[in-house]
Amino acid sequence: MDIENGKVDIQDKKVDIESVLSEKGSDFSVKTTAHIHRLLEKFGFDEVFGRSAVMELLALKGSGASKLLSNLAQADIIEPVSGHGKGKYKFKKC
């Protein structure tokens, strides 16, 4: 039963990010939307991540990862986190 509940939680997160994306009115490409989903699946709403983690997970170069993080921050999907070093973010909860 707990495993099933875990799957439901993951599904809820996907629904949340979809509502965030549509609510913000962001016109992200299909590829960027896929990147957002992969980041959310890996880090969830509570884990802190930075550029190097994005580069590793999505196989992006530094400039691409920086641009993605910048776009997500501008769209108010992720927020900067203090106390974990410069350039660290986490997903904003809906």
Coordinates of N, CA and C in Angstrom, one line a residue:
M1 N 0.8 -1.2 0.0 CA 0.0 0.0 0.0 C 0.9 1.3 0.0
D2 N 1.9 1.3 0.8 CA 2.8 2.5 0.8 C 3.4 2.8 -0.5
I3 N 3.8 1.7 -1.2 CA 4.4 1.9 -2.6 C 3.4 2.5 -3.5
E4 N 2.1 2.1 -3.4 CA 1.1 2.7 -4.2 C 0.9 4.2 -3.9
N5 N 0.9 4.5 -2.6 CA 0.8 5.9 -2.2 C 2.0 6.7 -2.7
G6 N 3.2 6.1 -2.7 CA 4.4 6.8 -3.3 C 4.1 7.2 -4.7
K7 N 3.5 6.2 -5.5 CA 3.3 6.5 -6.9 C 2.2 7.6 -7.0
V8 N 1.3 7.7 -6.2 CA 0.3 8.7 -6.2 C 0.9 10.1 -5.9
D9 N 1.9 10.1 -5.0 CA 2.6 11.3 -4.7 C 3.3 11.8 -5.9
I10 N 4.0 11.0 -6.6 CA 4.7 11.4 -7.8 C 3.8 11.9 -8.8
Q11 N 2.7 11.3 -9.0 CA 1.7 11.7 -9.9 C 1.2 13.1 -9.5
D12 N 0.9 13.3 -8.3 CA 0.5 14.6 -7.8 C 1.5 15.7 -8.1
K13 N 2.8 15.4 -8.0 CA 3.8 16.4 -8.3 C 3.8 16.7 -9.8
K14 N 3.6 15.7 -10.6 CA 3.5 16.0 -12.1 C 2.3 16.9 -12.4
V15 N 1.2 16.6 -11.7 CA 0.0 17.5 -11.9 C 0.3 18.9 -11.5
D16 N 1.0 19.0 -10.3 CA 1.3 20.3 -9.8 C 2.2 21.1 -10.8
I17 N 3.2 20.5 -11.3 CA 4.1 21.2 -12.2 C 3.4 21.6 -13.5
E18 N 2.4 20.8 -14.0 CA 1.6 21.1 -15.1 C 0.8 22.3 -14.8
S19 N 0.2 22.4 -13.7 CA -0.6 23.5 -13.3 C 0.3 24.8 -13.2
V20 N 1.5 24.6 -12.6 CA 2.4 25.8 -12.5 C 2.8 26.3 -13.9
L21 N 3.1 25.4 -14.8 CA 3.5 25.8 -16.2 C 2.4 26.5 -16.9
S22 N 1.1 26.0 -16.8 CA 0.0 26.6 -17.5 C -0.4 27.9 -16.8
E23 N -0.3 27.9 -15.4 CA -0.6 29.1 -14.7 C 0.3 30.3 -15.0
K24 N 1.6 30.0 -15.1 CA 2.6 31.1 -15.4 C 2.5 31.6 -16.8
G25 N 1.8 30.8 -17.7 CA 1.7 31.2 -19.0 C 3.0 31.2 -19.8
S26 N 3.9 30.3 -19.3 CA 5.2 30.2 -19.9 C 5.1 29.4 -21.2
D27 N 5.7 29.9 -22.2 CA 5.7 29.2 -23.5 C 7.0 28.4 -23.7
F28 N 7.2 27.4 -22.8 CA 8.4 26.6 -22.9 C 8.3 25.6 -24.1
S29 N 9.4 25.3 -24.7 CA 9.4 24.3 -25.7 C 9.1 22.9 -25.1
V30 N 8.9 22.0 -26.0 CA 8.6 20.6 -25.5 C 9.9 20.1 -24.8
K31 N 11.0 20.4 -25.4 CA 12.3 19.9 -24.8 C 12.5 20.5 -23.4
T32 N 12.2 21.8 -23.3 CA 12.4 22.5 -22.0 C 11.4 21.9 -21.0
T33 N 10.2 21.7 -21.4 CA 9.2 21.1 -20.5 C 9.6 19.7 -20.0
A34 N 10.2 18.9 -20.9 CA 10.7 17.6 -20.6 C 11.8 17.7 -19.6
H35 N 12.7 18.7 -19.7 CA 13.8 19.0 -18.8 C 13.2 19.3 -17.4
I36 N 12.2 20.1 -17.4 CA 11.6 20.5 -16.1 C 11.0 19.3 -15.4
H37 N 10.3 18.4 -16.1 CA 9.8 17.2 -15.6 C 10.9 16.3 -15.0
R38 N 12.0 16.1 -15.7 CA 13.1 15.3 -15.2 C 13.7 15.9 -14.0
L39 N 13.9 17.2 -14.0 CA 14.4 17.9 -12.8 C 13.5 17.7 -11.6
L40 N 12.2 17.8 -11.8 CA 11.3 17.7 -10.7 C 11.2 16.2 -10.2
E41 N 11.3 15.3 -11.1 CA 11.3 13.9 -10.7 C 12.5 13.6 -9.8
K42 N 13.7 14.1 -10.2 CA 14.9 13.9 -9.5 C 15.0 14.6 -8.1
F43 N 14.6 15.9 -8.1 CA 14.8 16.7 -7.0 C 13.6 17.0 -6.1
G44 N 12.4 16.8 -6.7 CA 11.1 17.1 -6.0 C 11.1 18.6 -5.6
F45 N 10.2 18.9 -4.6 CA 10.0 20.3 -4.2 C 11.0 20.7 -3.0
D46 N 11.6 19.7 -2.4 CA 12.4 20.0 -1.2 C 13.9 20.0 -1.4
E47 N 14.4 19.3 -2.4 CA 15.8 19.1 -2.6 C 16.4 20.3 -3.3
V48 N 17.6 20.7 -2.9 CA 18.3 21.9 -3.5 C 19.2 21.4 -4.6
F49 N 19.3 22.1 -5.7 CA 20.1 21.7 -6.8 C 20.8 23.0 -7.4
G50 N 21.8 22.7 -8.1 CA 22.5 23.8 -8.8 C 22.9 23.5 -10.2
R51 N 23.7 24.3 -10.8 CA 24.0 24.2 -12.3 C 24.7 22.9 -12.6
S52 N 25.6 22.5 -11.7 CA 26.4 21.2 -12.0 C 25.4 20.0 -12.0
A53 N 24.5 20.0 -11.1 CA 23.5 18.9 -11.0 C 22.6 18.9 -12.3
V54 N 22.2 20.0 -12.7 CA 21.4 20.1 -13.9 C 22.2 19.7 -15.2
M55 N 23.5 20.1 -15.2 CA 24.4 19.7 -16.3 C 24.5 18.1 -16.4
E56 N 24.7 17.5 -15.2 CA 24.9 16.1 -15.1 C 23.6 15.3 -15.5
L57 N 22.5 15.7 -14.9 CA 21.2 15.0 -15.1 C 20.7 15.2 -16.6
L58 N 20.8 16.3 -17.1 CA 20.3 16.6 -18.5 C 21.3 16.6 -19.6
A59 N 22.5 16.3 -19.3 CA 23.6 16.2 -20.2 C 23.7 17.5 -21.0
L60 N 23.7 18.7 -20.3 CA 23.8 20.0 -20.9 C 25.2 20.5 -20.6
K61 N 25.6 21.5 -21.4 CA 26.8 22.2 -21.1 C 26.5 23.3 -20.1
G62 N 27.5 23.9 -19.6 CA 27.4 24.9 -18.5 C 26.4 26.1 -18.9
S63 N 26.6 26.6 -20.1 CA 25.8 27.7 -20.6 C 24.4 27.3 -20.7
G64 N 24.1 26.1 -21.2 CA 22.7 25.7 -21.4 C 22.0 25.5 -20.1
A65 N 22.8 24.9 -19.1 CA 22.2 24.7 -17.8 C 21.9 26.0 -17.1
S66 N 22.8 27.0 -17.3 CA 22.6 28.3 -16.7 C 21.4 29.0 -17.3
K67 N 21.3 28.9 -18.6 CA 20.2 29.5 -19.3 C 18.8 28.9 -18.8
L68 N 18.8 27.6 -18.7 CA 17.6 26.9 -18.2 C 17.2 27.4 -16.8
L69 N 18.2 27.4 -15.9 CA 17.9 27.8 -14.5 C 17.5 29.3 -14.5
S70 N 18.1 30.1 -15.3 CA 17.7 31.5 -15.4 C 16.2 31.7 -15.9
N71 N 15.9 30.9 -16.9 CA 14.5 30.9 -17.5 C 13.5 30.4 -16.4
L72 N 13.8 29.4 -15.7 CA 12.9 28.8 -14.7 C 12.8 29.8 -13.5
A73 N 13.8 30.5 -13.2 CA 13.7 31.5 -12.1 C 12.9 32.7 -12.5
Q74 N 13.1 33.1 -13.8 CA 12.3 34.2 -14.3 C 10.8 33.9 -14.4
A75 N 10.5 32.6 -14.7 CA 9.1 32.2 -14.8 C 8.5 31.9 -13.4
D76 N 9.3 32.1 -12.4 CA 8.9 31.9 -11.0 C 8.5 30.4 -10.7
I77 N 9.3 29.5 -11.4 CA 9.1 28.0 -11.2 C 10.0 27.5 -10.1
I78 N 11.2 28.1 -10.1 CA 12.2 27.7 -9.1 C 12.6 29.0 -8.3
E79 N 13.1 28.8 -7.1 CA 13.5 30.0 -6.3 C 14.9 29.8 -5.8
P80 N 15.7 30.9 -5.7 CA 17.0 30.8 -5.1 C 17.0 30.4 -3.6
V81 N 17.9 29.6 -3.2 CA 18.0 29.1 -1.8 C 19.3 29.6 -1.2
S82 N 19.2 30.2 0.0 CA 20.4 30.7 0.7 C 20.9 29.6 1.7
G83 N 22.1 29.7 2.0 CA 22.7 28.8 3.0 C 23.3 27.5 2.4
H84 N 23.2 27.4 1.1 CA 23.7 26.2 0.4 C 24.8 26.5 -0.6
G85 N 25.3 27.8 -0.6 CA 26.2 28.2 -1.6 C 25.5 29.0 -2.7
K86 N 26.3 29.7 -3.5 CA 25.8 30.5 -4.6 C 25.2 29.6 -5.7
G87 N 24.1 30.1 -6.2 CA 23.5 29.5 -7.4 C 22.8 28.2 -7.1
K88 N 22.2 28.1 -6.0 CA 21.4 26.9 -5.6 C 19.9 27.3 -5.6
Y89 N 19.1 26.3 -6.1 CA 17.7 26.5 -6.3 C 16.9 25.4 -5.8
K90 N 15.6 25.6 -5.6 CA 14.6 24.5 -5.4 C 13.3 24.9 -6.1
F91 N 12.5 23.9 -6.4 CA 11.2 24.2 -7.0 C 10.3 24.8 -6.0
K92 N 9.5 25.8 -6.5 CA 8.5 26.5 -5.6 C 7.3 25.6 -5.5
K93 N 6.8 25.5 -4.3 CA 5.5 24.7 -4.1 C 4.4 25.6 -4.6
C94 N 3.4 24.9 -5.1 CA 2.2 25.6 -5.6 C 1.4 26.2 -4.5

